CSV table of C-alpha atoms in Angstrom, one decimal:
chain,number,residue,atom,x,y,z
A,243,MET,CA,42.4,140.5,81.8
A,244,ASN,CA,41.8,143.2,79.2
A,245,ALA,CA,43.9,143.9,76.2
A,246,GLY,CA,45.9,146.7,77.8
A,247,GLN,CA,46.8,144.5,80.8
A,248,ALA,CA,47.7,141.7,78.4
A,249,LEU,CA,50.0,144.0,76.5
A,250,LYS,CA,51.7,145.1,79.7
A,251,GLU,CA,52.2,141.5,80.8
A,252,LEU,CA,53.6,140.6,77.4
A,253,ARG,CA,55.9,143.6,77.3
A,254,GLU,CA,57.2,142.8,80.8
A,255,SER,CA,57.7,139.1,80.0
A,256,LEU,CA,59.7,140.0,76.9
A,257,GLY,CA,61.7,142.6,78.8
A,258,LEU,CA,60.6,145.4,76.5
A,259,THR,CA,60.2,149.1,77.2
A,260,GLN,CA,57.0,151.0,76.3
A,261,ALA,CA,59.1,152.8,73.7
A,262,ALA,CA,60.2,149.5,72.1
A,263,VAL,CA,56.6,148.3,71.9
A,264,ALA,CA,55.5,151.7,70.5
A,265,HIS,CA,58.2,151.3,67.8
A,266,ASP,CA,57.2,147.7,67.0
A,267,LEU,CA,53.5,148.7,66.7
A,268,ASN,CA,54.1,152.0,65.0
A,269,ILE,CA,52.3,153.9,67.7
A,270,SER,CA,53.3,156.5,70.3
A,271,LYS,CA,54.8,155.6,73.7
A,272,GLN,CA,52.0,157.5,75.2
A,273,SER,CA,49.4,155.3,73.5
A,274,VAL,CA,51.2,152.2,74.9
A,275,SER,CA,51.0,153.8,78.4
A,276,HIS,CA,47.3,154.6,77.9
A,277,TYR,CA,46.5,151.1,76.7
A,278,GLU,CA,48.3,149.5,79.6
A,279,SER,CA,46.7,151.7,82.2
A,280,GLY,CA,43.2,151.4,80.7
A,281,ARG,CA,42.9,155.1,80.0
A,282,ARG,CA,42.4,154.3,76.3
A,283,THR,CA,40.6,151.4,74.6
A,284,PHE,CA,42.8,149.1,72.6
A,285,GLN,CA,42.2,149.7,68.9
A,286,GLU,CA,41.4,146.8,66.7
A,287,ASP,CA,44.1,147.7,64.1
A,288,VAL,CA,46.7,147.9,66.8
A,289,ALA,CA,45.6,144.6,68.3
A,290,GLN,CA,45.9,143.0,64.8
A,291,GLU,CA,49.4,144.4,64.3
A,292,SER,CA,50.4,143.2,67.8
A,293,LEU,CA,49.3,139.7,67.0
A,294,GLN,CA,51.4,139.8,63.8
A,295,THR,CA,54.4,141.2,65.7
A,296,TYR,CA,54.4,139.1,68.9
A,297,ASP,CA,54.0,135.4,68.5
A,298,ASP,CA,52.9,134.7,72.1
A,299,PRO,CA,49.9,132.3,72.6
A,300,VAL,CA,49.0,133.6,76.0
A,301,TYR,CA,48.9,137.2,74.7
A,302,ALA,CA,47.0,136.1,71.6
A,303,MET,CA,44.4,134.3,73.8
A,304,SER,CA,43.7,137.5,75.7
A,305,ILE,CA,43.4,139.7,72.6
A,306,ILE,CA,41.3,137.3,70.6
A,307,SER,CA,39.0,136.7,73.5
A,308,GLU,CA,38.4,140.4,74.0
A,309,PHE,CA,37.9,141.2,70.3
A,310,SER,CA,35.7,138.2,69.7
A,311,GLY,CA,33.1,139.4,72.2
A,312,GLY,CA,33.6,136.3,74.3
A,313,TYR,CA,33.3,133.6,71.6
A,314,THR,CA,36.8,132.2,72.4
A,315,ALA,CA,38.4,131.0,75.5
A,316,GLN,CA,39.8,133.6,77.8
A,317,ARG,CA,42.8,133.3,80.1
A,318,LEU,CA,42.0,131.6,83.3
A,319,ASN,CA,43.0,133.9,86.1
A,320,GLY,CA,40.8,133.0,89.0
A,321,LYS,CA,42.0,132.1,92.5
A,322,SER,CA,40.7,128.5,92.4
A,323,LEU,CA,43.1,127.3,89.7
A,324,GLU,CA,46.9,127.7,89.6
A,325,TRP,CA,48.0,128.8,86.1
A,326,HIS,CA,50.7,126.2,85.8
A,327,ARG,CA,51.1,123.6,83.0
A,328,LEU,CA,50.6,120.6,85.3
A,329,SER,CA,47.6,122.1,87.0
A,330,LEU,CA,46.1,123.0,83.6
A,331,GLU,CA,46.9,119.6,82.2
A,332,GLU,CA,44.9,117.9,85.0
A,333,PHE,CA,42.1,120.5,84.7
A,334,ALA,CA,41.9,120.0,80.9
A,335,ILE,CA,41.7,116.2,81.2
A,336,GLN,CA,38.9,116.5,83.8
A,337,GLU,CA,36.9,118.9,81.7
A,338,VAL,CA,37.3,116.8,78.5
A,339,GLN,CA,36.1,113.7,80.5
A,340,GLU,CA,33.1,115.7,81.6
A,341,VAL,CA,32.3,116.5,78.0
A,342,VAL,CA,32.6,112.8,77.0
A,343,ASP,CA,30.4,111.8,79.9
A,344,ILE,CA,27.6,114.2,79.1
A,345,LEU,CA,27.7,113.4,75.4
A,346,ASN,CA,27.4,109.7,76.2
A,347,GLN,CA,24.2,110.6,78.0
A,348,VAL,CA,22.6,113.1,75.5
A,349,SER,CA,20.9,111.9,72.4
A,350,LEU,CA,21.4,114.1,69.3
A,351,ILE,CA,19.5,111.7,67.0
A,352,LYS,CA,16.2,113.7,67.0
A,353,PRO,CA,16.0,116.7,64.7
A,354,PRO,CA,16.2,120.0,66.8
A,355,ASN,CA,12.5,120.8,66.2
A,356,GLU,CA,11.5,117.4,67.6
A,357,THR,CA,13.3,117.7,70.9
A,358,THR,CA,11.5,118.2,74.2
A,359,ALA,CA,12.2,121.0,76.6
A,360,GLU,CA,14.0,118.6,78.9
A,361,GLU,CA,16.2,117.2,76.0
A,362,LYS,CA,17.0,120.8,74.9
A,363,GLU,CA,18.1,121.7,78.5
A,364,ARG,CA,20.4,118.6,78.5
A,365,ILE,CA,21.9,119.7,75.2
A,366,ALA,CA,22.4,123.2,76.7
A,367,GLU,CA,24.3,121.5,79.6
A,368,ALA,CA,26.4,119.7,77.1
A,369,ILE,CA,27.3,123.0,75.4
A,370,ASP,CA,28.3,124.4,78.8
A,371,GLU,CA,30.6,121.4,79.4
A,372,ILE,CA,32.1,121.9,75.9
A,373,LEU,CA,32.7,125.6,76.7
A,374,ASP,CA,34.5,124.6,79.9
A,375,ALA,CA,36.6,122.1,78.1
A,376,GLU,CA,37.5,124.6,75.3
A,377,MET,CA,38.6,127.1,78.0
A,378,ALA,CA,40.7,124.4,79.7
A,379,LEU,CA,42.3,123.2,76.5
A,380,GLY,CA,42.9,126.7,75.2
A,381,ASN,CA,44.8,127.7,78.3
A,382,LEU,CA,46.8,124.4,78.3
A,383,LYS,CA,47.7,125.1,74.7
A,384,ALA,CA,48.7,128.6,75.4
A,385,ILE,CA,50.9,127.8,78.4
A,386,LEU,CA,52.6,124.9,76.6
A,387,GLY,CA,53.3,127.1,73.6
A,388,ARG,CA,54.7,129.9,75.7
A,389,GLN,CA,56.8,127.7,78.1
A,390,TYR,CA,58.2,125.4,75.4
A,391,LYS,CA,58.6,128.3,72.9
A,392,ILE,CA,56.4,126.5,70.3
A,393,SER,CA,54.6,128.8,67.9
A,394,ILE,CA,50.9,128.0,67.8
A,395,LYS,CA,50.6,130.0,64.6
A,396,GLU,CA,53.3,127.8,63.0
A,397,ARG,CA,51.6,124.6,64.3
A,398,VAL,CA,48.2,125.7,62.9
A,399,LYS,CA,49.9,126.4,59.5
A,400,LYS,CA,51.3,122.9,59.5
A,401,ARG,CA,48.0,121.4,60.5
A,402,LYS,CA,45.9,123.1,57.9
A,403,PRO,CA,47.0,120.7,55.1
A,404,VAL,CA,46.2,117.8,57.3
A,405,TRP,CA,42.7,119.2,58.1
A,406,THR,CA,42.1,119.8,54.5
A,407,ALA,CA,43.2,116.3,53.5
A,408,LYS,CA,40.8,114.9,56.1
A,409,GLY,CA,38.0,117.0,54.6
A,410,TRP,CA,37.5,119.0,57.8
A,411,ILE,CA,38.2,122.3,56.1
A,412,GLU,CA,38.4,123.5,52.5
């Protein structure tokens, strides 16, 4: 899902008109229409403003994924997985277990320049499993935030002092 499609889905889920979104983001109604239809590329400054204006984790996931160049989880929208909190919960548990299993099999004790090609390939497979788990967990977080109306932004703000106290961040 691209940014324009995400904006349209968000707008419709909130029951907003294109004119209302245009007003909120200080852009023209025509720009909203062009973004939603894909006739115009979503501008980064508009994307940032939209993330500040609309506190919706599903929308944020789509926008951040597009503008990060694929470094973050994107919304799961394939046919082989129902986008429902119970389905995503089961999927996330399965993917996290696969990460734990592969990490229990991979040795990270050797320095990177001392690993064999076979060990490096096994580490690459571990990274693949971590990516799968991140995607599953990101989607689970987003759907829970949206459905239970819990702001992920506010949860992160509350967690930062905890992470700082634990020495995880500065």
